[in-house]
């Protein structure tokens, strides 16, 4: 997969320092379980989780930007050591711009992974836009890279593994 990838994309991936992720449909399969009290239950993937920990340990900045707001996400982020967690975000573009302004990270060093139309609005704000294989059609058509795995089923891990393997290559 790495071999067949366009040289320009490979070059961009090597530059990445910031990995942004949508939550529902990326870190999860997109299903939301609600209990009788309206509390959300979400299912996360341990391989994706380890991938995120590996990215953080490698010195990358990891951020979650979600349209929904749930305690399950805060808990999972805390488990994995993700310090930047923005939830209940309607305008992801503005939030991402503010986030990047507060760091020394340049646009050319950023990537975002999302699965639906609100995420696609971030495409122009980042160097690389990535999506899982079960993202909506319009997102898949416009993504710079589509993982083989689905959201919540290893897509995050596949993307992180690719980033780390390319960055570690001389
Ligand atoms: Mg989503």
mmCIF file with all atom_site columns, C-alpha atoms and ligand atoms in Angstrom:
data_model
loop_
_atom_site.group_PDB
_atom_site.id
_atom_site.type_symbol
_atom_site.label_atom_id
_atom_site.label_alt_id
_atom_site.label_comp_id
_atom_site.label_asym_id
_atom_site.label_entity_id
_atom_site.label_seq_id
_atom_site.pdbx_PDB_ins_code
_atom_site.Cartn_x
_atom_site.Cartn_y
_atom_site.Cartn_z
_atom_site.occupancy
_atom_site.B_iso_or_equiv
_atom_site.pdbx_formal_charge
_atom_site.auth_seq_id
_atom_site.auth_comp_id
_atom_site.auth_asym_id
_atom_site.auth_atom_id
_atom_site.pdbx_PDB_model_num
ATOM   1   C  CA  . UNK A 1 1   ? 0.000   0.000  0.000  1.00 0.00 ? 1   UNK A CA  1
ATOM   2   C  CA  . UNK A 1 2   ? 2.796   2.390  0.940  1.00 0.00 ? 2   UNK A CA  1
ATOM   3   C  CA  . UNK A 1 3   ? 4.629   1.516  -2.260 1.00 0.00 ? 3   UNK A CA  1
ATOM   4   C  CA  . UNK A 1 4   ? 1.679   2.249  -4.528 1.00 0.00 ? 4   UNK A CA  1
ATOM   5   C  CA  . UNK A 1 5   ? 0.904   5.581  -2.938 1.00 0.00 ? 5   UNK A CA  1
ATOM   6   C  CA  . UNK A 1 6   ? 1.601   8.781  -4.834 1.00 0.00 ? 6   UNK A CA  1
ATOM   7   C  CA  . UNK A 1 7   ? 4.948   10.314 -4.040 1.00 0.00 ? 7   UNK A CA  1
ATOM   8   C  CA  . UNK A 1 8   ? 3.360   13.687 -3.264 1.00 0.00 ? 8   UNK A CA  1
ATOM   9   C  CA  . UNK A 1 9   ? 1.070   12.153 -0.661 1.00 0.00 ? 9   UNK A CA  1
ATOM   10  C  CA  . UNK A 1 10  ? 3.924   10.204 0.866  1.00 0.00 ? 10  UNK A CA  1
ATOM   11  C  CA  . UNK A 1 11  ? 5.881   13.427 1.179  1.00 0.00 ? 11  UNK A CA  1
ATOM   12  C  CA  . UNK A 1 12  ? 2.970   15.159 2.881  1.00 0.00 ? 12  UNK A CA  1
ATOM   13  C  CA  . UNK A 1 13  ? 2.489   12.308 5.339  1.00 0.00 ? 13  UNK A CA  1
ATOM   14  C  CA  . UNK A 1 14  ? 6.142   12.473 6.373  1.00 0.00 ? 14  UNK A CA  1
ATOM   15  C  CA  . UNK A 1 15  ? 5.604   16.121 7.387  1.00 0.00 ? 15  UNK A CA  1
ATOM   16  C  CA  . UNK A 1 16  ? 2.593   15.430 9.627  1.00 0.00 ? 16  UNK A CA  1
ATOM   17  C  CA  . UNK A 1 17  ? 2.749   16.556 13.253 1.00 0.00 ? 17  UNK A CA  1
ATOM   18  C  CA  . UNK A 1 18  ? -0.961  16.949 13.980 1.00 0.00 ? 18  UNK A CA  1
ATOM   19  C  CA  . UNK A 1 19  ? -3.548  14.177 13.708 1.00 0.00 ? 19  UNK A CA  1
ATOM   20  C  CA  . UNK A 1 20  ? -7.131  15.306 14.128 1.00 0.00 ? 20  UNK A CA  1
ATOM   21  C  CA  . UNK A 1 21  ? -10.009 12.844 14.358 1.00 0.00 ? 21  UNK A CA  1
ATOM   22  C  CA  . UNK A 1 22  ? -13.765 12.992 14.248 1.00 0.00 ? 22  UNK A CA  1
ATOM   23  C  CA  . UNK A 1 23  ? -15.241 10.533 16.761 1.00 0.00 ? 23  UNK A CA  1
ATOM   24  C  CA  . UNK A 1 24  ? -18.512 8.961  15.569 1.00 0.00 ? 24  UNK A CA  1
ATOM   25  C  CA  . UNK A 1 25  ? -17.865 6.796  12.512 1.00 0.00 ? 25  UNK A CA  1
ATOM   26  C  CA  . UNK A 1 26  ? -14.089 7.144  12.881 1.00 0.00 ? 26  UNK A CA  1
ATOM   27  C  CA  . UNK A 1 27  ? -13.152 6.079  16.398 1.00 0.00 ? 27  UNK A CA  1
ATOM   28  C  CA  . UNK A 1 28  ? -16.499 4.260  16.550 1.00 0.00 ? 28  UNK A CA  1
ATOM   29  C  CA  . UNK A 1 29  ? -18.585 2.446  13.935 1.00 0.00 ? 29  UNK A CA  1
ATOM   30  C  CA  . UNK A 1 30  ? -21.007 5.365  14.038 1.00 0.00 ? 30  UNK A CA  1
ATOM   31  C  CA  . UNK A 1 31  ? -23.650 3.632  16.131 1.00 0.00 ? 31  UNK A CA  1
ATOM   32  C  CA  . UNK A 1 32  ? -24.831 5.356  19.263 1.00 0.00 ? 32  UNK A CA  1
ATOM   33  C  CA  . UNK A 1 33  ? -26.461 3.358  22.029 1.00 0.00 ? 33  UNK A CA  1
ATOM   34  C  CA  . UNK A 1 34  ? -28.766 5.260  24.367 1.00 0.00 ? 34  UNK A CA  1
ATOM   35  C  CA  . UNK A 1 35  ? -29.808 3.940  27.752 1.00 0.00 ? 35  UNK A CA  1
ATOM   36  C  CA  . UNK A 1 36  ? -33.162 4.743  29.395 1.00 0.00 ? 36  UNK A CA  1
ATOM   37  C  CA  . UNK A 1 37  ? -31.670 7.901  30.929 1.00 0.00 ? 37  UNK A CA  1
ATOM   38  C  CA  . UNK A 1 38  ? -30.398 9.131  27.590 1.00 0.00 ? 38  UNK A CA  1
ATOM   39  C  CA  . UNK A 1 39  ? -26.788 8.322  28.444 1.00 0.00 ? 39  UNK A CA  1
ATOM   40  C  CA  . UNK A 1 40  ? -24.687 7.442  25.406 1.00 0.00 ? 40  UNK A CA  1
ATOM   41  C  CA  . UNK A 1 41  ? -22.834 4.168  25.176 1.00 0.00 ? 41  UNK A CA  1
ATOM   42  C  CA  . UNK A 1 42  ? -20.128 3.955  22.511 1.00 0.00 ? 42  UNK A CA  1
ATOM   43  C  CA  . UNK A 1 43  ? -17.881 1.126  21.432 1.00 0.00 ? 43  UNK A CA  1
ATOM   44  C  CA  . UNK A 1 44  ? -14.189 1.808  20.908 1.00 0.00 ? 44  UNK A CA  1
ATOM   45  C  CA  . UNK A 1 45  ? -11.564 -0.394 19.341 1.00 0.00 ? 45  UNK A CA  1
ATOM   46  C  CA  . UNK A 1 46  ? -8.473  -1.315 21.346 1.00 0.00 ? 46  UNK A CA  1
ATOM   47  C  CA  . UNK A 1 47  ? -6.241  -1.482 18.253 1.00 0.00 ? 47  UNK A CA  1
ATOM   48  C  CA  . UNK A 1 48  ? -7.286  2.061  17.343 1.00 0.00 ? 48  UNK A CA  1
ATOM   49  C  CA  . UNK A 1 49  ? -6.599  3.043  20.936 1.00 0.00 ? 49  UNK A CA  1
ATOM   50  C  CA  . UNK A 1 50  ? -3.090  1.654  20.884 1.00 0.00 ? 50  UNK A CA  1
ATOM   51  C  CA  . UNK A 1 51  ? -2.484  3.427  17.578 1.00 0.00 ? 51  UNK A CA  1
ATOM   52  C  CA  . UNK A 1 52  ? -3.397  6.742  19.170 1.00 0.00 ? 52  UNK A CA  1
ATOM   53  C  CA  . UNK A 1 53  ? -1.133  6.074  22.131 1.00 0.00 ? 53  UNK A CA  1
ATOM   54  C  CA  . UNK A 1 54  ? 1.674   5.231  19.703 1.00 0.00 ? 54  UNK A CA  1
ATOM   55  C  CA  . UNK A 1 55  ? 1.119   8.496  17.840 1.00 0.00 ? 55  UNK A CA  1
ATOM   56  C  CA  . UNK A 1 56  ? 1.235   10.495 21.077 1.00 0.00 ? 56  UNK A CA  1
ATOM   57  C  CA  . UNK A 1 57  ? 4.356   8.637  22.215 1.00 0.00 ? 57  UNK A CA  1
ATOM   58  C  CA  . UNK A 1 58  ? 5.968   9.432  18.871 1.00 0.00 ? 58  UNK A CA  1
ATOM   59  C  CA  . UNK A 1 59  ? 5.476   13.124 19.642 1.00 0.00 ? 59  UNK A CA  1
ATOM   60  C  CA  . UNK A 1 60  ? 2.484   13.798 17.404 1.00 0.00 ? 60  UNK A CA  1
ATOM   61  C  CA  . UNK A 1 61  ? -0.300  16.092 18.577 1.00 0.00 ? 61  UNK A CA  1
ATOM   62  C  CA  . UNK A 1 62  ? -3.623  14.242 18.619 1.00 0.00 ? 62  UNK A CA  1
ATOM   63  C  CA  . UNK A 1 63  ? -6.988  16.007 18.810 1.00 0.00 ? 63  UNK A CA  1
ATOM   64  C  CA  . UNK A 1 64  ? -10.604 14.876 18.775 1.00 0.00 ? 64  UNK A CA  1
ATOM   65  C  CA  . UNK A 1 65  ? -13.224 17.189 17.262 1.00 0.00 ? 65  UNK A CA  1
ATOM   66  C  CA  . UNK A 1 66  ? -16.754 15.832 17.590 1.00 0.00 ? 66  UNK A CA  1
ATOM   67  C  CA  . UNK A 1 67  ? -20.132 17.197 16.687 1.00 0.00 ? 67  UNK A CA  1
ATOM   68  C  CA  . UNK A 1 68  ? -21.699 15.359 19.617 1.00 0.00 ? 68  UNK A CA  1
ATOM   69  C  CA  . UNK A 1 69  ? -20.939 15.676 23.288 1.00 0.00 ? 69  UNK A CA  1
ATOM   70  C  CA  . UNK A 1 70  ? -20.621 12.569 25.416 1.00 0.00 ? 70  UNK A CA  1
ATOM   71  C  CA  . UNK A 1 71  ? -18.945 11.561 28.642 1.00 0.00 ? 71  UNK A CA  1
ATOM   72  C  CA  . UNK A 1 72  ? -17.933 8.281  26.993 1.00 0.00 ? 72  UNK A CA  1
ATOM   73  C  CA  . UNK A 1 73  ? -15.679 10.238 24.640 1.00 0.00 ? 73  UNK A CA  1
ATOM   74  C  CA  . UNK A 1 74  ? -14.122 12.271 27.471 1.00 0.00 ? 74  UNK A CA  1
ATOM   75  C  CA  . UNK A 1 75  ? -13.428 9.036  29.332 1.00 0.00 ? 75  UNK A CA  1
ATOM   76  C  CA  . UNK A 1 76  ? -11.911 7.323  26.315 1.00 0.00 ? 76  UNK A CA  1
ATOM   77  C  CA  . UNK A 1 77  ? -9.760  10.360 25.519 1.00 0.00 ? 77  UNK A CA  1
ATOM   78  C  CA  . UNK A 1 78  ? -8.504  10.427 29.098 1.00 0.00 ? 78  UNK A CA  1
ATOM   79  C  CA  . UNK A 1 79  ? -7.703  6.690  28.917 1.00 0.00 ? 79  UNK A CA  1
ATOM   80  C  CA  . UNK A 1 80  ? -5.612  7.245  25.810 1.00 0.00 ? 80  UNK A CA  1
ATOM   81  C  CA  . UNK A 1 81  ? -3.902  10.441 26.949 1.00 0.00 ? 81  UNK A CA  1
ATOM   82  C  CA  . UNK A 1 82  ? -5.561  12.668 24.346 1.00 0.00 ? 82  UNK A CA  1
ATOM   83  C  CA  . UNK A 1 83  ? -5.334  16.185 25.732 1.00 0.00 ? 83  UNK A CA  1
ATOM   84  C  CA  . UNK A 1 84  ? -7.217  18.086 23.032 1.00 0.00 ? 84  UNK A CA  1
ATOM   85  C  CA  . UNK A 1 85  ? -10.883 17.092 23.008 1.00 0.00 ? 85  UNK A CA  1
ATOM   86  C  CA  . UNK A 1 86  ? -13.460 19.412 21.472 1.00 0.00 ? 86  UNK A CA  1
ATOM   87  C  CA  . UNK A 1 87  ? -17.045 18.158 21.720 1.00 0.00 ? 87  UNK A CA  1
ATOM   88  C  CA  . UNK A 1 88  ? -20.439 19.469 20.697 1.00 0.00 ? 88  UNK A CA  1
ATOM   89  C  CA  . UNK A 1 89  ? -18.789 21.339 17.832 1.00 0.00 ? 89  UNK A CA  1
ATOM   90  C  CA  . UNK A 1 90  ? -21.080 22.500 15.056 1.00 0.00 ? 90  UNK A CA  1
ATOM   91  C  CA  . UNK A 1 91  ? -18.426 24.487 13.177 1.00 0.00 ? 91  UNK A CA  1
ATOM   92  C  CA  . UNK A 1 92  ? -15.374 22.253 13.156 1.00 0.00 ? 92  UNK A CA  1
ATOM   93  C  CA  . UNK A 1 93  ? -13.485 24.523 10.791 1.00 0.00 ? 93  UNK A CA  1
ATOM   94  C  CA  . UNK A 1 94  ? -13.427 27.490 13.179 1.00 0.00 ? 94  UNK A CA  1
ATOM   95  C  CA  . UNK A 1 95  ? -12.484 25.277 16.096 1.00 0.00 ? 95  UNK A CA  1
ATOM   96  C  CA  . UNK A 1 96  ? -9.644  23.645 14.180 1.00 0.00 ? 96  UNK A CA  1
ATOM   97  C  CA  . UNK A 1 97  ? -8.319  27.027 13.030 1.00 0.00 ? 97  UNK A CA  1
ATOM   98  C  CA  . UNK A 1 98  ? -8.279  28.333 16.615 1.00 0.00 ? 98  UNK A CA  1
ATOM   99  C  CA  . UNK A 1 99  ? -6.629  25.134 17.777 1.00 0.00 ? 99  UNK A CA  1
ATOM   100 C  CA  . UNK A 1 100 ? -3.841  25.362 15.234 1.00 0.00 ? 100 UNK A CA  1
ATOM   101 C  CA  . UNK A 1 101 ? -3.323  29.069 15.956 1.00 0.00 ? 101 UNK A CA  1
ATOM   102 C  CA  . UNK A 1 102 ? -2.718  28.182 19.608 1.00 0.00 ? 102 UNK A CA  1
ATOM   103 C  CA  . UNK A 1 103 ? 0.048   25.751 18.631 1.00 0.00 ? 103 UNK A CA  1
ATOM   104 C  CA  . UNK A 1 104 ? 3.116   26.225 16.478 1.00 0.00 ? 104 UNK A CA  1
ATOM   105 C  CA  . UNK A 1 105 ? 1.814   23.690 13.955 1.00 0.00 ? 105 UNK A CA  1
ATOM   106 C  CA  . UNK A 1 106 ? 1.590   24.782 10.326 1.00 0.00 ? 106 UNK A CA  1
ATOM   107 C  CA  . UNK A 1 107 ? -1.165  23.741 7.930  1.00 0.00 ? 107 UNK A CA  1
ATOM   108 C  CA  . UNK A 1 108 ? 1.345   21.633 5.995  1.00 0.00 ? 108 UNK A CA  1
ATOM   109 C  CA  . UNK A 1 109 ? 1.846   19.507 9.092  1.00 0.00 ? 109 UNK A CA  1
ATOM   110 C  CA  . UNK A 1 110 ? -1.809  18.673 9.688  1.00 0.00 ? 110 UNK A CA  1
ATOM   111 C  CA  . UNK A 1 111 ? -4.116  15.792 8.863  1.00 0.00 ? 111 UNK A CA  1
ATOM   112 C  CA  . UNK A 1 112 ? -7.743  15.159 9.744  1.00 0.00 ? 112 UNK A CA  1
ATOM   113 C  CA  . UNK A 1 113 ? -9.758  11.960 9.579  1.00 0.00 ? 113 UNK A CA  1
ATOM   114 C  CA  . UNK A 1 114 ? -13.520 12.177 9.256  1.00 0.00 ? 114 UNK A CA  1
ATOM   115 C  CA  . UNK A 1 115 ? -16.412 10.219 7.796  1.00 0.00 ? 115 UNK A CA  1
ATOM   116 C  CA  . UNK A 1 116 ? -19.208 12.651 7.060  1.00 0.00 ? 116 UNK A CA  1
ATOM   117 C  CA  . UNK A 1 117 ? -20.016 16.013 5.493  1.00 0.00 ? 117 UNK A CA  1
ATOM   118 C  CA  . UNK A 1 118 ? -19.229 18.281 8.490  1.00 0.00 ? 118 UNK A CA  1
ATOM   119 C  CA  . UNK A 1 119 ? -15.707 16.823 8.435  1.00 0.00 ? 119 UNK A CA  1
ATOM   120 C  CA  . UNK A 1 120 ? -15.241 17.409 4.739  1.00 0.00 ? 120 UNK A CA  1
ATOM   121 C  CA  . UNK A 1 121 ? -15.424 21.151 5.421  1.00 0.00 ? 121 UNK A CA  1
ATOM   122 C  CA  . UNK A 1 122 ? -12.012 20.739 7.054  1.00 0.00 ? 122 UNK A CA  1
ATOM   123 C  CA  . UNK A 1 123 ? -10.375 19.479 3.879  1.00 0.00 ? 123 UNK A CA  1
ATOM   124 C  CA  . UNK A 1 124 ? -9.158  22.935 2.884  1.00 0.00 ? 124 UNK A CA  1
ATOM   125 C  CA  . UNK A 1 125 ? -7.843  23.579 6.412  1.00 0.00 ? 125 UNK A CA  1
ATOM   126 C  CA  . UNK A 1 126 ? -5.475  20.619 6.559  1.00 0.00 ? 126 UNK A CA  1
ATOM   127 C  CA  . UNK A 1 127 ? -2.715  19.155 4.392  1.00 0.00 ? 127 UNK A CA  1
ATOM   128 C  CA  . UNK A 1 128 ? -4.204  15.675 4.275  1.00 0.00 ? 128 UNK A CA  1
ATOM   129 C  CA  . UNK A 1 129 ? -7.822  14.628 4.594  1.00 0.00 ? 129 UNK A CA  1
ATOM   130 C  CA  . UNK A 1 130 ? -8.335  10.967 5.418  1.00 0.00 ? 130 UNK A CA  1
ATOM   131 C  CA  . UNK A 1 131 ? -11.469 8.855  5.792  1.00 0.00 ? 131 UNK A CA  1
ATOM   132 C  CA  . UNK A 1 132 ? -12.432 5.289  6.705  1.00 0.00 ? 132 UNK A CA  1
ATOM   133 C  CA  . UNK A 1 133 ? -13.658 2.973  3.938  1.00 0.00 ? 133 UNK A CA  1
ATOM   134 C  CA  . UNK A 1 134 ? -17.266 3.308  5.101  1.00 0.00 ? 134 UNK A CA  1
ATOM   135 C  CA  . UNK A 1 135 ? -17.343 7.112  5.040  1.00 0.00 ? 135 UNK A CA  1
ATOM   136 C  CA  . UNK A 1 136 ? -20.191 8.676  3.035  1.00 0.00 ? 136 UNK A CA  1
ATOM   137 C  CA  . UNK A 1 137 ? -19.619 8.701  -0.724 1.00 0.00 ? 137 UNK A CA  1
ATOM   138 C  CA  . UNK A 1 138 ? -18.915 12.427 -1.067 1.00 0.00 ? 138 UNK A CA  1
ATOM   139 C  CA  . UNK A 1 139 ? -16.265 12.256 1.640  1.00 0.00 ? 139 UNK A CA  1
ATOM   140 C  CA  . UNK A 1 140 ? -14.600 9.220  0.071  1.00 0.00 ? 140 UNK A CA  1
ATOM   141 C  CA  . UNK A 1 141 ? -14.509 10.896 -3.338 1.00 0.00 ? 141 UNK A CA  1
ATOM   142 C  CA  . UNK A 1 142 ? -12.769 13.951 -1.908 1.00 0.00 ? 142 UNK A CA  1
ATOM   143 C  CA  . UNK A 1 143 ? -10.378 12.319 0.558  1.00 0.00 ? 143 UNK A CA  1
ATOM   144 C  CA  . UNK A 1 144 ? -6.617  12.272 -0.064 1.00 0.00 ? 144 UNK A CA  1
ATOM   145 C  CA  . UNK A 1 145 ? -6.472  8.828  1.471  1.00 0.00 ? 145 UNK A CA  1
ATOM   146 C  CA  . UNK A 1 146 ? -9.122  6.191  2.245  1.00 0.00 ? 146 UNK A CA  1
ATOM   147 C  CA  . UNK A 1 147 ? -8.218  3.419  4.693  1.00 0.00 ? 147 UNK A CA  1
ATOM   148 C  CA  . UNK A 1 148 ? -9.114  -0.175 3.929  1.00 0.00 ? 148 UNK A CA  1
ATOM   149 C  CA  . UNK A 1 149 ? -10.604 -0.553 7.407  1.00 0.00 ? 149 UNK A CA  1
ATOM   150 C  CA  . UNK A 1 150 ? -13.948 0.839  8.514  1.00 0.00 ? 150 UNK A CA  1
ATOM   151 C  CA  . UNK A 1 151 ? -14.622 3.365  11.244 1.00 0.00 ? 151 UNK A CA  1
ATOM   152 C  CA  . UNK A 1 152 ? -14.338 1.834  14.708 1.00 0.00 ? 152 UNK A CA  1
ATOM   153 C  CA  . UNK A 1 153 ? -12.830 -1.280 13.112 1.00 0.00 ? 153 UNK A CA  1
ATOM   154 C  CA  . UNK A 1 154 ? -9.175  -0.363 12.794 1.00 0.00 ? 154 UNK A CA  1
ATOM   155 C  CA  . UNK A 1 155 ? -9.306  2.610  10.412 1.00 0.00 ? 155 UNK A CA  1
ATOM   156 C  CA  . UNK A 1 156 ? -7.552  4.851  12.920 1.00 0.00 ? 156 UNK A CA  1
ATOM   157 C  CA  . UNK A 1 157 ? -4.864  2.254  13.559 1.00 0.00 ? 157 UNK A CA  1
ATOM   158 C  CA  . UNK A 1 158 ? -4.286  1.730  9.826  1.00 0.00 ? 158 UNK A CA  1
ATOM   159 C  CA  . UNK A 1 159 ? -3.841  5.482  9.319  1.00 0.00 ? 159 UNK A CA  1
ATOM   160 C  CA  . UNK A 1 160 ? -1.555  5.934  12.333 1.00 0.00 ? 160 UNK A CA  1
ATOM   161 C  CA  . UNK A 1 161 ? 0.555   2.914  11.335 1.00 0.00 ? 161 UNK A CA  1
ATOM   162 C  CA  . UNK A 1 162 ? 0.987   4.418  7.889  1.00 0.00 ? 162 UNK A CA  1
ATOM   163 C  CA  . UNK A 1 163 ? 1.963   7.827  9.263  1.00 0.00 ? 163 UNK A CA  1
ATOM   164 C  CA  . UNK A 1 164 ? 4.434   6.388  11.738 1.00 0.00 ? 164 UNK A CA  1
ATOM   165 C  CA  . UNK A 1 165 ? 5.992   3.989  9.236  1.00 0.00 ? 165 UNK A CA  1
ATOM   166 C  CA  . UNK A 1 166 ? 6.534   6.769  6.697  1.00 0.00 ? 166 UNK A CA  1
ATOM   167 C  CA  . UNK A 1 167 ? 7.850   9.220  9.273  1.00 0.00 ? 167 UNK A CA  1
ATOM   168 C  CA  . UNK A 1 168 ? 10.328  6.649  10.533 1.00 0.00 ? 168 UNK A CA  1
ATOM   169 C  CA  . UNK A 1 169 ? 11.598  6.002  7.034  1.00 0.00 ? 169 UNK A CA  1
ATOM   170 C  CA  . UNK A 1 170 ? 14.701  7.896  6.007  1.00 0.00 ? 170 UNK A CA  1
HETATM 171 MG MG1 . LIG B 2 .   ? -18.567 11.208 12.116 1.00 0.00 ? 1   LIG B MG1 1
#
